[in-house]
Structures are given as C-alpha cells and as structure tokens.
Amino acid sequence: MNFEEIDLVDTPPTKEEMKKIYEESGHELKKFFNTSGVKYRELGLKEVLKTASEDEMLEILVSDGKLIKRPLLVDNKKVLIGFKENEYKENLL
C-alpha cells in the first residue's frame, strides 16, 4: 500500500484542504480537534467551539497543526481521525 506521510504539526493543511477532508469524512468538524492537547486548553477551545461558525473552526484548526487530532488518515474512501486500533483493522486490513 502506497501512502504519503505528512507531519501535520510542521505542515498543517490549508483551510481549503481541511474543509474538503472534513466535508468528505462525514464526521462532525469538532471531532478533528485534539481536545487533549495543551494548545486546545490554553486557547479555551472547549468554550470557543460551542459558538464558533464552521469557518471560524476551520481557521482555528489549521492555525496550528497541534490542534488537529492525529493521526489523520485520508484516502479516497474514508477518513480516520485519531488512533482506534479496531477502526484501523476494519478499514485497512
């Protein structure tokens, strides 16, 4: 299986790329946030995201790669967010 590894911390996706990933994923946009990260807590995003628009959330998400839940696996059929061993086994094997 061929893949391209991208370090999201060093090279976060553009807003347009993130929007496309989100829209194709079928997941809620809030699921893409690394809620256990220091930056998430420092910025008080738990409260901010309650009232933020989709556009604002995308801006925040791509402003710092550490805010994106990792790993983020994207292929032409699915998007897997974070590491859940069962999901990876079901979708990749």
mmCIF file of C-alpha atoms in Angstrom:
data_model
loop_
_atom_site.group_PDB
_atom_site.id
_atom_site.type_symbol
_atom_site.label_atom_id
_atom_site.label_comp_id
_atom_site.label_asym_id
_atom_site.label_seq_id
_atom_site.Cartn_x
_atom_site.Cartn_y
_atom_site.Cartn_z
ATOM 1 C CA MET A 1 0.000 0.000 0.000
ATOM 2 C CA ASN A 2 1.424 3.361 -1.034
ATOM 3 C CA PHE A 3 0.950 6.373 1.180
ATOM 4 C CA GLU A 4 2.319 9.840 1.787
ATOM 5 C CA GLU A 5 3.151 10.724 5.365
ATOM 6 C CA ILE A 6 2.704 14.392 6.244
ATOM 7 C CA ASP A 7 3.704 15.782 9.629
ATOM 8 C CA LEU A 8 0.614 17.827 10.486
ATOM 9 C CA VAL A 9 2.433 19.737 13.214
ATOM 10 C CA ASP A 10 5.075 21.005 10.776
ATOM 11 C CA THR A 11 2.796 21.173 7.733
ATOM 12 C CA PRO A 12 -0.850 21.665 8.684
ATOM 13 C CA PRO A 13 -3.346 21.512 5.819
ATOM 14 C CA THR A 14 -4.655 24.709 4.283
ATOM 15 C CA LYS A 15 -8.136 25.820 5.231
ATOM 16 C CA GLU A 16 -9.401 24.628 1.840
ATOM 17 C CA GLU A 17 -7.744 21.202 2.249
ATOM 18 C CA MET A 18 -9.133 20.808 5.766
ATOM 19 C CA LYS A 19 -12.621 21.801 4.621
ATOM 20 C CA LYS A 20 -12.500 19.180 1.865
ATOM 21 C CA ILE A 21 -11.289 16.475 4.282
ATOM 22 C CA TYR A 22 -13.996 17.399 6.777
ATOM 23 C CA GLU A 23 -16.793 17.506 4.193
ATOM 24 C CA GLU A 24 -15.820 14.162 2.663
ATOM 25 C CA SER A 25 -15.388 12.481 6.056
ATOM 26 C CA GLY A 26 -18.971 12.504 7.269
ATOM 27 C CA HIS A 27 -17.613 13.404 10.715
ATOM 28 C CA GLU A 28 -18.534 16.398 12.829
ATOM 29 C CA LEU A 29 -15.904 19.174 12.495
ATOM 30 C CA LYS A 30 -15.320 19.236 16.262
ATOM 31 C CA LYS A 31 -14.043 15.627 16.024
ATOM 32 C CA PHE A 32 -10.936 16.904 14.209
ATOM 33 C CA PHE A 33 -9.737 18.868 17.249
ATOM 34 C CA ASN A 34 -7.049 17.416 19.520
ATOM 35 C CA THR A 35 -9.023 18.003 22.712
ATOM 36 C CA SER A 36 -6.298 16.522 24.909
ATOM 37 C CA GLY A 37 -3.621 18.907 23.650
ATOM 38 C CA VAL A 38 -2.095 21.724 25.683
ATOM 39 C CA LYS A 39 -2.840 24.291 22.973
ATOM 40 C CA TYR A 40 -6.532 23.331 22.959
ATOM 41 C CA ARG A 41 -6.755 24.027 26.694
ATOM 42 C CA GLU A 42 -4.606 27.180 26.535
ATOM 43 C CA LEU A 43 -6.946 28.690 23.937
ATOM 44 C CA GLY A 44 -10.062 27.668 25.879
ATOM 45 C CA LEU A 45 -11.418 25.978 22.762
ATOM 46 C CA LYS A 46 -13.951 23.863 24.639
ATOM 47 C CA GLU A 47 -15.969 27.060 25.167
ATOM 48 C CA VAL A 48 -14.974 28.810 21.932
ATOM 49 C CA LEU A 49 -16.161 25.926 19.743
ATOM 50 C CA LYS A 50 -19.626 25.984 21.289
ATOM 51 C CA THR A 51 -20.472 29.173 19.402
ATOM 52 C CA ALA A 52 -17.878 29.252 16.593
ATOM 53 C CA SER A 53 -19.044 29.054 12.990
ATOM 54 C CA GLU A 54 -17.748 26.353 10.660
ATOM 55 C CA ASP A 55 -15.490 28.926 9.010
ATOM 56 C CA GLU A 56 -14.084 30.045 12.370
ATOM 57 C CA MET A 57 -13.477 26.442 13.430
ATOM 58 C CA LEU A 58 -11.597 25.717 10.215
ATOM 59 C CA GLU A 59 -9.449 28.841 10.713
ATOM 60 C CA ILE A 60 -8.600 27.792 14.276
ATOM 61 C CA LEU A 61 -7.933 24.184 13.291
ATOM 62 C CA VAL A 62 -5.389 24.996 10.581
ATOM 63 C CA SER A 63 -3.717 27.780 12.580
ATOM 64 C CA ASP A 64 -1.626 25.209 14.471
ATOM 65 C CA GLY A 65 -1.044 21.576 13.482
ATOM 66 C CA LYS A 66 -1.068 20.589 17.159
ATOM 67 C CA LEU A 67 -4.779 21.386 17.263
ATOM 68 C CA ILE A 68 -5.537 18.627 14.736
ATOM 69 C CA LYS A 69 -6.252 15.200 16.194
ATOM 70 C CA ARG A 70 -3.616 12.809 14.959
ATOM 71 C CA PRO A 71 -3.104 10.526 13.214
ATOM 72 C CA LEU A 72 -5.387 11.684 10.446
ATOM 73 C CA LEU A 73 -5.697 9.101 7.707
ATOM 74 C CA VAL A 74 -7.264 10.274 4.460
ATOM 75 C CA ASP A 75 -7.787 8.192 1.363
ATOM 76 C CA ASN A 76 -10.277 8.290 -1.467
ATOM 77 C CA LYS A 77 -12.829 6.233 0.505
ATOM 78 C CA LYS A 78 -12.559 7.194 4.164
ATOM 79 C CA VAL A 79 -11.173 9.483 6.833
ATOM 80 C CA LEU A 80 -9.938 8.065 10.140
ATOM 81 C CA ILE A 81 -9.333 10.506 12.986
ATOM 82 C CA GLY A 82 -7.068 9.596 15.893
ATOM 83 C CA PHE A 83 -5.877 6.069 16.531
ATOM 84 C CA LYS A 84 -8.503 3.499 17.325
ATOM 85 C CA GLU A 85 -6.977 0.098 16.615
ATOM 86 C CA ASN A 86 -10.326 -1.519 15.778
ATOM 87 C CA GLU A 87 -11.147 1.136 13.157
ATOM 88 C CA TYR A 88 -7.764 0.712 11.505
ATOM 89 C CA LYS A 89 -8.108 -3.078 11.396
ATOM 90 C CA GLU A 90 -11.627 -2.872 9.968
ATOM 91 C CA ASN A 91 -10.783 -0.263 7.355
ATOM 92 C CA LEU A 92 -7.269 -1.153 6.308
ATOM 93 C CA LEU A 93 -6.966 -4.932 6.504
#
